[in-house]
Amino acid sequence: MVTASRPLRADAARNRDKLLAAATELFAERGLDVPLEHIARRAEVSIGTLYKHFPTREDFVAQIFPQRLAALDVIGEKALAEQDPWQAFAGYLEDLYALQAEDRGLNDVLARDLPNAPEVVSACHRGAGHAGILIDRALAAGVLRADYSITDLATLTRAIAQVIRDSPGEWRRFLSIYAEGLRA
Amino acid sequence: MVTASRPLRADAARNRDKLLAAATELFAERGLDVPLEHIARRAEVSIGTLYKHFPTREDFVAQIFPQRLAALDVIGEKALAEQDPWQAFAGYLEDLYALQAEDRGLNDVLARDLPNAPEVVSACHRGAGHAGILIDRALAAGVLRADYSITDLATLTRAIAQVIRDSPGEWRRFLSIYAEGLRA
DNA sequence: CGTTAATTCGAGGCAACCCTCGACTTACGC
DNA sequence: GCGTAAGTCGAGGGTTGCCTCGAATTAACG
C-alpha cells in the first residue's frame, strides 16, 4: 500500500533542500545533537517549517546518513580486495576511523546505538558484515588474536569516537597502538 | 591573611554533611553532571540551602574528590613497589581503570579537563608523576614500545572512560588488547 | 526566655531546547 | 486574475536545569 504523495510545491521543495543542506553541514561540524533551531536558522527558514518537513531529528538522520554510509561499503569492498588478510583488516580500521574523524555526525551515528532509521540500520549491518568477513579471514590466516570478535570492534569504535571528539589529531596513533595488540 | 571562619551552627553542619553524603552517592552513581536539584532532594534539603553551602558544582568536587583521589597514590605506590617493570606498569593501568569503573564521578573527573579545584589538580599531578616514573622504568627496561609517553596514557584514559560509560563490563578486555600493543 | 544573627526555604526569574497551532502568505491550476 | 490548498511563520507553552532573594525559622548566647 504505497501512499503516493503528490510532488512538493516549488517553495516547499526549495526549503526542504535548504534544510537538508544546513543539517548536513551542522551535523558534520557539531555532531548529531545540534539544536534544531540552529538548523532552521542556517537554512533561513522558520522553526515551524523545519518541523513541517522533518518532524523528528531521526527524519533528518534518515535522509542524510544513508549516502554518507555508502562510503562504508566502498572501504569494505576495498578491504576485501586486499590480498594480505592482516593488511585488509588493519586498512579497514584506518579507513573507517578516518571517515568518522571527518564528520562528527557520522562519528555519533556509528558510536551510539540510537540511529533507528531502517536505511541507517541496514547500512550499519552491511558494514558489520564486511568487518565480520575481514575478521574471519584474519583469524583463519592466524594473524589476528584468536579470541577477537565483532563485539570488540564495536567497543573500539565507541572508544575511538571519544578520542576523536576529545582530540581529533590523536586517533591514528591510538589506533596504531591498539592494532599492535591485535596481532596474533 | 587567613580568614578564620567561625564554626558552623549545628543545623548548618548537619545539612552540610547530608549534602556531601548525597553528592558523593549521586556523583558515583550518575556521574559529575547529576542535577544539583537531585543532590538537594536526596539530602532532604532545599535547593537554596545547597547553594548556601556549595555555591558551585566545583565546590562539591573540591570537597569530595581529593579523598577519592588518594586511592591514586595507593595504587601508584603499589605499582612502584613491583619489581618487574612491565608488570608494574600494566598493573597500574588495571588498578587505575578498576577505580574508574567503580565510580562514575571519578571516571568523569579523570577523563575530562574540567576539574579546577587545586586539590584535585594536584592529586592528578601526583598520579601523573607516578605514571611517568612507571613509564620511564618500563622504557629503560625495553619492555614498553619506545615512543610511548604520558600523553598516550591521557588519551587511553579518556577512551576507557567512554568504554566504561557505554559498557562497564568490557573495559578489562579492551585494556588487555591495548596493553598487548604496548609491549616493545 | 528573649534577642538576634545565622540558616533555611522555595517560589520564581532566566536560559536552552523542544514542539504546536492558528493566522498569514503564496504557488499553481483553472 | 482568482480561489484554494499548500506552505510559512513565529509567538508561545512545556520541560529541565541553573541560580537568587526576601520572608520565615531557629540555634545559641546571655
GROMACS .gro file of C-alpha atoms (C1' of nucleotides) in nm:
model
  428
    1MET     CA    1   0.000   0.000   0.000
    2VAL     CA    2   0.219   0.281  -0.126
    3THR     CA    3   0.084   0.625  -0.039
    4ALA     CA    4   0.179   0.825  -0.344
    5SER     CA    5   0.236   1.174  -0.207
    6ARG     CA    6   0.197   1.444  -0.467
    7PRO     CA    7   0.501   1.650  -0.564
    8LEU     CA    8   0.607   1.935  -0.340
    9ARG     CA    9   0.525   2.289  -0.425
   10ALA     CA   10   0.824   2.483  -0.557
   11ASP     CA   11   0.888   2.686  -0.243
   12ALA     CA   12   0.846   2.380  -0.026
   13ALA     CA   13   1.100   2.185  -0.228
   14ARG     CA   14   1.343   2.474  -0.204
   15ASN     CA   15   1.305   2.495   0.172
   16ARG     CA   16   1.340   2.123   0.213
   17ASP     CA   17   1.666   2.136   0.024
   18LYS     CA   18   1.794   2.427   0.229
   19LEU     CA   19   1.709   2.241   0.548
   20LEU     CA   20   1.884   1.930   0.433
   21ALA     CA   21   2.193   2.125   0.334
   22ALA     CA   22   2.202   2.309   0.665
   23ALA     CA   23   2.153   1.991   0.864
   24THR     CA   24   2.424   1.815   0.669
   25GLU     CA   25   2.669   2.093   0.744
   26LEU     CA   26   2.580   2.128   1.109
   27PHE     CA   27   2.574   1.757   1.183
   28ALA     CA   28   2.921   1.730   1.033
   29GLU     CA   29   3.051   2.031   1.224
   30ARG     CA   30   2.882   1.991   1.561
   31GLY     CA   31   2.756   1.636   1.581
   32LEU     CA   32   2.411   1.483   1.592
   33ASP     CA   33   2.291   1.684   1.890
   34VAL     CA   34   2.299   2.026   1.730
   35PRO     CA   35   1.979   2.217   1.825
   36LEU     CA   36   1.713   2.201   1.557
   37GLU     CA   37   1.673   2.577   1.591
   38HIS     CA   38   2.027   2.619   1.464
   39ILE     CA   39   1.949   2.413   1.159
   40ALA     CA   40   1.642   2.624   1.087
   41ARG     CA   41   1.844   2.942   1.130
   42ARG     CA   42   2.122   2.832   0.899
   43ALA     CA   43   1.864   2.726   0.642
   44GLU     CA   44   1.700   3.069   0.676
   45VAL     CA   45   1.369   2.906   0.742
   46SER     CA   46   1.142   2.921   1.043
   47ILE     CA   47   1.136   2.654   1.308
   48GLY     CA   48   0.777   2.572   1.214
   49THR     CA   49   0.880   2.499   0.857
   50LEU     CA   50   1.156   2.275   0.979
   51TYR     CA   51   0.905   2.069   1.173
   52LYS     CA   52   0.673   2.055   0.877
   53HIS     CA   53   0.939   1.887   0.667
   54PHE     CA   54   1.121   1.686   0.932
   55PRO     CA   55   0.900   1.615   1.232
   56THR     CA   56   1.181   1.447   1.425
   57ARG     CA   57   1.557   1.459   1.435
   58GLU     CA   58   1.553   1.100   1.314
   59ASP     CA   59   1.393   1.216   0.990
   60PHE     CA   60   1.700   1.426   0.920
   61VAL     CA   61   1.928   1.139   1.006
   62ALA     CA   62   1.735   0.905   0.781
   63GLN     CA   63   1.768   1.144   0.487
   64ILE     CA   64   2.127   1.241   0.536
   65PHE     CA   65   2.324   0.943   0.652
   66PRO     CA   66   2.243   0.666   0.408
   67GLN     CA   67   2.456   0.837   0.141
   68ARG     CA   68   2.728   0.905   0.393
   69LEU     CA   69   2.721   0.544   0.498
   70ALA     CA   70   2.764   0.433   0.140
   71ALA     CA   71   3.129   0.518   0.198
   72LEU     CA   72   3.131   0.226   0.438
   73ASP     CA   73   3.060  -0.009   0.152
   74VAL     CA   74   3.338   0.145  -0.051
   75ILE     CA   75   3.601   0.094   0.213
   76GLY     CA   76   3.459  -0.250   0.285
   77GLU     CA   77   3.498  -0.353  -0.076
   78LYS     CA   78   3.841  -0.201  -0.091
   79ALA     CA   79   3.950  -0.401   0.211
   80LEU     CA   80   3.802  -0.722   0.075
   81ALA     CA   81   4.007  -0.672  -0.240
   82GLU     CA   82   4.329  -0.659  -0.044
   83GLN     CA   83   4.522  -0.985  -0.053
   84ASP     CA   84   4.704  -0.982   0.280
   85PRO     CA   85   4.445  -1.062   0.549
   86TRP     CA   86   4.613  -0.851   0.813
   87GLN     CA   87   4.660  -0.557   0.584
   88ALA     CA   88   4.298  -0.587   0.478
   89PHE     CA   89   4.167  -0.570   0.833
   90ALA     CA   90   4.407  -0.304   0.955
   91GLY     CA   91   4.343  -0.092   0.647
   92TYR     CA   92   3.972  -0.121   0.702
   93LEU     CA   93   4.007   0.016   1.053
   94GLU     CA   94   4.217   0.307   0.930
   95ASP     CA   95   3.971   0.396   0.660
   96LEU     CA   96   3.671   0.357   0.887
   97TYR     CA   97   3.801   0.588   1.154
   98ALA     CA   98   3.936   0.837   0.904
   99LEU     CA   99   3.579   0.861   0.784
  100GLN     CA  100   3.450   0.915   1.135
  101ALA     CA  101   3.713   1.176   1.204
  102GLU     CA  102   3.594   1.380   0.909
  103ASP     CA  103   3.233   1.404   1.015
  104ARG     CA  104   3.122   1.447   1.373
  105GLY     CA  105   2.772   1.341   1.284
  106LEU     CA  106   2.890   1.018   1.131
  107ASN     CA  107   3.109   0.969   1.434
  108ASP     CA  108   2.799   0.994   1.651
  109VAL     CA  109   2.588   0.772   1.431
  110LEU     CA  110   2.843   0.492   1.436
  111ALA     CA  111   2.926   0.519   1.802
  112ARG     CA  112   2.578   0.535   1.951
  113ASP     CA  113   2.304   0.277   1.948
  114LEU     CA  114   2.043   0.540   1.866
  115PRO     CA  115   2.002   0.556   1.491
  116ASN     CA  116   1.675   0.381   1.419
  117ALA     CA  117   1.604   0.467   1.060
  118PRO     CA  118   1.593   0.138   0.867
  119GLU     CA  119   1.819   0.272   0.594
  120VAL     CA  120   2.079   0.362   0.852
  121VAL     CA  121   2.048   0.034   1.036
  122SER     CA  122   2.089  -0.168   0.720
  123ALA     CA  123   2.394   0.030   0.617
  124CYS     CA  124   2.546  -0.045   0.956
  125HIS     CA  125   2.461  -0.411   0.915
  126ARG     CA  126   2.632  -0.418   0.578
  127GLY     CA  127   2.936  -0.256   0.736
  128ALA     CA  128   2.935  -0.511   1.015
  129GLY     CA  129   2.908  -0.783   0.750
  130HIS     CA  130   3.223  -0.665   0.576
  131ALA     CA  131   3.402  -0.632   0.904
  132GLY     CA  132   3.294  -0.981   1.004
  133ILE     CA  133   3.440  -1.129   0.688
  134LEU     CA  134   3.765  -0.940   0.734
  135ILE     CA  135   3.788  -1.065   1.090
  136ASP     CA  136   3.716  -1.424   0.988
  137ARG     CA  137   3.979  -1.412   0.717
  138ALA     CA  138   4.239  -1.272   0.950
  139LEU     CA  139   4.152  -1.531   1.211
  140ALA     CA  140   4.175  -1.812   0.956
  141ALA     CA  141   4.515  -1.684   0.849
  142GLY     CA  142   4.621  -1.681   1.211
  143VAL     CA  143   4.728  -1.318   1.203
  144LEU     CA  144   4.463  -1.187   1.444
  145ARG     CA  145   4.438  -1.277   1.810
  146ALA     CA  146   4.224  -1.585   1.825
  147ASP     CA  147   3.951  -1.453   2.052
  148TYR     CA  148   3.877  -1.135   1.859
  149SER     CA  149   3.517  -1.075   1.763
  150ILE     CA  150   3.290  -0.816   1.610
  151THR     CA  151   3.188  -0.711   1.960
  152ASP     CA  152   3.539  -0.591   2.024
  153LEU     CA  153   3.519  -0.383   1.712
  154ALA     CA  154   3.203  -0.217   1.838
  155THR     CA  155   3.376  -0.134   2.162
  156LEU     CA  156   3.676   0.002   1.977
  157THR     CA  157   3.450   0.216   1.764
  158ARG     CA  158   3.292   0.383   2.064
  159ALA     CA  159   3.631   0.432   2.225
  160ILE     CA  160   3.781   0.588   1.914
  161ALA     CA  161   3.474   0.803   1.866
  162GLN     CA  162   3.554   0.953   2.204
  163VAL     CA  163   3.918   1.006   2.117
  164ILE     CA  164   3.807   1.184   1.801
  165ARG     CA  165   3.576   1.411   2.000
  166ASP     CA  166   3.841   1.495   2.258
  167SER     CA  167   4.146   1.532   2.040
  168PRO     CA  168   4.089   1.478   1.671
  169GLY     CA  169   4.459   1.460   1.599
  170GLU     CA  170   4.532   1.155   1.809
  171TRP     CA  171   4.306   0.879   1.691
  172ARG     CA  172   4.554   0.747   1.438
  173ARG     CA  173   4.825   0.698   1.694
  174PHE     CA  174   4.581   0.544   1.936
  175LEU     CA  175   4.463   0.302   1.672
  176SER     CA  176   4.814   0.203   1.574
  177ILE     CA  177   4.890   0.104   1.932
  178TYR     CA  178   4.566  -0.086   1.970
  179ALA     CA  179   4.620  -0.259   1.638
  180GLU     CA  180   4.956  -0.386   1.755
  181GLY     CA  181   4.772  -0.558   2.036
  182LEU     CA  182   4.551  -0.729   1.783
  183ARG     CA  183   4.812  -0.930   1.602
  184ALA     CA  184   4.828  -1.299   1.682
  185MET     CA  185   4.576   3.657   5.569
  186VAL     CA  186   4.374   3.361   5.688
  187THR     CA  187   4.008   3.442   5.735
  188ALA     CA  188   3.918   3.231   6.035
  189SER     CA  189   3.552   3.149   5.974
  190ARG     CA  190   3.367   3.071   6.293
  191PRO     CA  191   3.226   2.721   6.345
  192LEU     CA  192   2.901   2.632   6.174
  193ARG     CA  193   2.579   2.628   6.363
  194ALA     CA  194   2.463   2.276   6.449
  195ASP     CA  195   2.186   2.256   6.190
  196ALA     CA  196   2.413   2.400   5.924
  197ALA     CA  197   2.683   2.144   5.992
  198ARG     CA  198   2.424   1.868   5.974
  199ASN     CA  199   2.292   1.990   5.642
  200ARG     CA  200   2.637   2.030   5.502
  201ASP     CA  201   2.714   1.670   5.587
  202LYS     CA  202   2.390   1.549   5.435
  203LEU     CA  203   2.465   1.737   5.117
  204LEU     CA  204   2.813   1.598   5.094
  205ALA     CA  205   2.687   1.245   5.150
  206ALA     CA  206   2.416   1.285   4.888
  207ALA     CA  207   2.657   1.435   4.637
  208THR     CA  208   2.909   1.159   4.696
  209GLU     CA  209   2.647   0.895   4.627
  210LEU     CA  210   2.499   1.063   4.323
  211PHE     CA  211   2.830   1.151   4.162
  212ALA     CA  212   2.934   0.789   4.198
  213GLU     CA  213   2.605   0.658   4.061
  214ARG     CA  214   2.529   0.907   3.786
  215GLY     CA  215   2.847   1.096   3.711
  216LEU     CA  216   2.955   1.454   3.761
  217ASP     CA  217   2.666   1.606   3.569
  218VAL     CA  218   2.389   1.499   3.801
  219PRO     CA  219   2.148   1.794   3.852
  220LEU     CA  220   2.215   1.985   4.173
  221GLU     CA  221   1.843   1.968   4.247
  222HIS     CA  222   1.874   1.591   4.273
  223ILE     CA  223   2.150   1.627   4.527
  224ALA     CA  224   1.940   1.865   4.733
  225ARG     CA  225   1.646   1.629   4.716
  226ARG     CA  226   1.844   1.327   4.824
  227ALA     CA  227   1.994   1.528   5.108
  228GLU     CA  228   1.642   1.633   5.210
  229VAL     CA  229   1.743   1.995   5.199
  230SER     CA  230   1.618   2.281   4.987
  231ILE     CA  231   1.796   2.398   4.678
  232GLY     CA  232   1.863   2.730   4.846
  233THR     CA  233   2.046   2.560   5.129
  234LEU     CA  234   2.253   2.366   4.883
  235TYR     CA  235   2.367   2.688   4.720
  236LYS     CA  236   2.441   2.841   5.058
  237HIS     CA  237   2.691   2.565   5.133
  238PHE     CA  238   2.823   2.491   4.786
  239PRO     CA  239   2.782   2.786   4.553
  240THR     CA  240   2.914   2.594   4.255
  241ARG     CA  241   2.939   2.236   4.142
  242GLU     CA  242   3.314   2.272   4.164
  243ASP     CA  243   3.283   2.327   4.539
  244PHE     CA  244   3.133   1.981   4.571
  245VAL     CA  245   3.404   1.833   4.355
  246ALA     CA  246   3.674   2.003   4.559
  247GLN     CA  247   3.535   1.858   4.882
  248ILE     CA  248   3.463   1.510   4.759
  249PHE     CA  249   3.733   1.401   4.522
  250PRO     CA  250   4.059   1.468   4.699
  251GLN     CA  251   3.996   1.170   4.930
  252ARG     CA  252   3.883   0.959   4.638
  253LEU     CA  253   4.197   1.053   4.452
  254ALA     CA  254   4.411   0.944   4.743
  255ALA     CA  255   4.347   0.595   4.608
  256LEU     CA  256   4.557   0.703   4.311
  257ASP     CA  257   4.855   0.740   4.538
  258VAL     CA  258   4.794   0.398   4.686
  259ILE     CA  259   4.793   0.221   4.354
  260GLY     CA  260   5.085   0.434   4.241
  261GLU     CA  261   5.292   0.324   4.541
  262LYS     CA  262   5.184  -0.032   4.496
  263ALA     CA  263   5.299  -0.028   4.135
  264LEU     CA  264   5.629   0.136   4.223
  265ALA     CA  265   5.693  -0.146   4.470
  266GLU     CA  266   5.653  -0.407   4.199
  267GLN     CA  267   5.987  -0.539   4.070
  268ASP     CA  268   5.906  -0.629   3.714
  269PRO     CA  269   5.879  -0.304   3.515
  270TRP     CA  270   5.618  -0.435   3.277
  271GLN     CA  271   5.410  -0.588   3.549
  272ALA     CA  272   5.433  -0.263   3.741
  273PHE     CA  273   5.302  -0.053   3.454
  274ALA     CA  274   5.037  -0.297   3.340
  275GLY     CA  275   4.918  -0.349   3.695
  276TYR     CA  276   4.893   0.024   3.742
  277LEU     CA  277   4.666   0.052   3.442
  278GLU     CA  278   4.445  -0.228   3.569
  279ASP     CA  279   4.414  -0.073   3.911
  280LEU     CA  280   4.354   0.273   3.777
  281TYR     CA  281   4.072   0.175   3.548
  282ALA     CA  282   3.920  -0.057   3.806
  283LEU     CA  283   3.896   0.251   4.024
  284GLN     CA  284   3.733   0.450   3.747
  285ALA     CA  285   3.489   0.172   3.674
  286GLU     CA  286   3.369   0.175   4.033
  287ASP     CA  287   3.279   0.543   4.043
  288ARG     CA  288   3.122   0.729   3.755
  289GLY     CA  289   3.216   1.059   3.909
  290LEU     CA  290   3.579   0.965   3.936
  291ASN     CA  291   3.560   0.838   3.581
  292ASP     CA  292   3.442   1.183   3.474
  293VAL     CA  293   3.698   1.369   3.683
  294LEU     CA  294   3.988   1.176   3.535
  295ALA     CA  295   3.864   1.181   3.179
  296ARG     CA  296   3.772   1.547   3.145
  297ASP     CA  297   3.992   1.851   3.160
  298LEU     CA  298   3.742   2.037   3.374
  299PRO     CA  299   3.830   1.981   3.738
  300ASN     CA  300   3.983   2.307   3.853
  301ALA     CA  301   3.998   2.271   4.228
  302PRO     CA  302   4.365   2.292   4.328
  303GLU     CA  303   4.339   1.985   4.549
  304VAL     CA  304   4.205   1.785   4.259
  305VAL     CA  305   4.460   1.917   4.017
  306SER     CA  306   4.749   1.835   4.245
  307ALA     CA  307   4.621   1.484   4.306
  308CYS     CA  308   4.608   1.435   3.930
  309HIS     CA  309   4.961   1.568   3.900
  310ARG     CA  310   5.082   1.324   4.162
  311GLY     CA  311   4.911   1.045   3.971
  312ALA     CA  312   5.073   1.158   3.650
  313GLY     CA  313   5.406   1.164   3.834
  314HIS     CA  314   5.375   0.802   3.935
  315ALA     CA  315   5.267   0.705   3.590
  316GLY     CA  316   5.559   0.894   3.441
  317ILE     CA  317   5.806   0.702   3.655
  318LEU     CA  318   5.644   0.370   3.568
  319ILE     CA  319   5.663   0.456   3.201
  320ASP     CA  320   6.027   0.561   3.226
  321ARG     CA  321   6.118   0.243   3.403
  322ALA     CA  322   5.944   0.028   3.152
  323LEU     CA  323   6.108   0.220   2.868
  324ALA     CA  324   6.451   0.182   3.029
  325ALA     CA  325   6.393  -0.190   3.064
  326GLY     CA  326   6.296  -0.202   2.699
  327VAL     CA  327   5.961  -0.368   2.767
  328LEU     CA  328   5.743  -0.078   2.652
  329ARG     CA  329   5.719   0.050   2.296
  330ALA     CA  330   5.989   0.311   2.267
  331ASP     CA  331   5.771   0.604   2.165
  332TYR     CA  332   5.518   0.573   2.444
  333SER     CA  333   5.452   0.882   2.651
  334ILE     CA  334   5.227   1.017   2.921
  335THR     CA  335   5.014   1.183   2.653
  336ASP     CA  336   4.918   0.843   2.525
  337LEU     CA  337   4.808   0.750   2.870
  338ALA     CA  338   4.583   1.055   2.886
  339THR     CA  339   4.427   0.955   2.556
  340LEU     CA  340   4.380   0.599   2.676
  341THR     CA  341   4.216   0.724   2.992
  342ARG     CA  342   3.955   0.919   2.800
  343ALA     CA  343   3.894   0.627   2.568
  344ILE     CA  344   3.849   0.381   2.852
  345ALA     CA  345   3.629   0.625   3.037
  346GLN     CA  346   3.396   0.608   2.739
  347VAL     CA  347   3.406   0.230   2.729
  348ILE     CA  348   3.317   0.227   3.098
  349ARG     CA  349   3.022   0.457   3.034
  350ASP     CA  350   2.892   0.255   2.740
  351SER     CA  351   2.951  -0.097   2.864
  352PRO     CA  352   3.103  -0.124   3.209
  353GLY     CA  353   3.175  -0.490   3.165
  354GLU     CA  354   3.412  -0.457   2.874
  355TRP     CA  355   3.687  -0.224   2.982
  356ARG     CA  356   3.910  -0.500   3.112
  357ARG     CA  357   3.910  -0.686   2.786
  358PHE     CA  358   3.962  -0.367   2.593
  359LEU     CA  359   4.258  -0.278   2.809
  360SER     CA  360   4.413  -0.620   2.775
  361ILE     CA  361   4.412  -0.587   2.399
  362TYR     CA  362   4.553  -0.236   2.408
  363ALA     CA  363   4.819  -0.340   2.659
  364GLU     CA  364   4.936  -0.610   2.420
  365GLY     CA  365   5.004  -0.335   2.172
  366LEU     CA  366   5.217  -0.158   2.424
  367ARG     CA  367   5.488  -0.417   2.469
  368ALA     CA  368   5.815  -0.349   2.299
  369DC     C1'  369   1.307   3.331   7.790
  370DG     C1'  370   1.426   3.693   7.457
  371DT     C1'  371   1.722   3.865   7.110
  372DT     C1'  372   1.949   3.825   6.708
  373DA     C1'  373   2.231   3.670   6.365
  374DA     C1'  374   2.274   3.261   6.110
  375DT     C1'  375   2.029   2.944   5.843
  376DT     C1'  376   1.658   2.752   5.576
  377DC     C1'  377   1.314   2.755   5.239
  378DG     C1'  378   1.109   2.751   4.785
  379DA     C1'  379   0.879   3.041   4.460
  380DG     C1'  380   1.021   3.242   4.068
  381DG     C1'  381   1.328   3.450   3.707
  382DC     C1'  382   1.650   3.307   3.343
  383DA     C1'  383   1.811   3.024   2.963
  384DA     C1'  384   1.824   2.647   2.631
  385DC     C1'  385   1.579   2.340   2.381
  386DC     C1'  386   1.156   2.112   2.235
  387DC     C1'  387   0.734   2.124   1.979
  388DT     C1'  388   0.245   2.309   1.827
  389DC     C1'  389  -0.103   2.575   1.629
  390DG     C1'  390  -0.363   2.922   1.412
  391DA     C1'  391  -0.315   3.335   1.139
  392DC     C1'  392  -0.097   3.488   0.731
  393DT     C1'  393   0.108   3.419   0.265
  394DT     C1'  394   0.183   3.211  -0.182
  395DA     C1'  395   0.222   2.882  -0.571
  396DC     C1'  396  -0.043   2.686  -0.914
  397DG     C1'  397  -0.440   2.517  -1.182
  398DC     C1'  398  -0.822   2.694  -1.391
  399DG     C1'  399  -0.651   3.721  -1.233
  400DC     C1'  400  -0.870   3.421  -0.861
  401DG     C1'  401  -0.966   3.070  -0.545
  402DT     C1'  402  -0.784   2.748  -0.268
  403DA     C1'  403  -0.494   2.406  -0.097
  404DA     C1'  404  -0.030   2.400   0.045
  405DG     C1'  405   0.316   2.614   0.278
  406DT     C1'  406   0.533   2.951   0.603
  407DC     C1'  407   0.584   3.189   1.015
  408DG     C1'  408   0.691   3.271   1.494
  409DA     C1'  409   0.476   3.356   1.930
  410DG     C1'  410   0.403   3.083   2.299
  411DG     C1'  411   0.351   2.675   2.604
  412DG     C1'  412   0.617   2.279   2.807
  413DT     C1'  413   1.036   2.089   3.019
  414DT     C1'  414   1.469   2.078   3.257
  415DG     C1'  415   1.829   2.274   3.487
  416DC     C1'  416   2.062   2.690   3.694
  417DC     C1'  417   2.063   3.030   4.035
  418DT     C1'  418   1.876   3.429   4.362
  419DC     C1'  419   1.649   3.667   4.714
  420DG     C1'  420   1.339   3.802   5.074
  421DA     C1'  421   1.035   3.611   5.416
  422DA     C1'  422   1.012   3.264   5.776
  423DT     C1'  423   1.253   2.987   6.102
  424DT     C1'  424   1.580   2.853   6.454
  425DA     C1'  425   2.020   2.777   6.717
  426DA     C1'  426   2.286   2.981   7.050
  427DC     C1'  427   2.415   3.305   7.390
  428DG     C1'  428   2.334   3.595   7.781
   0.00000   0.00000   0.00000
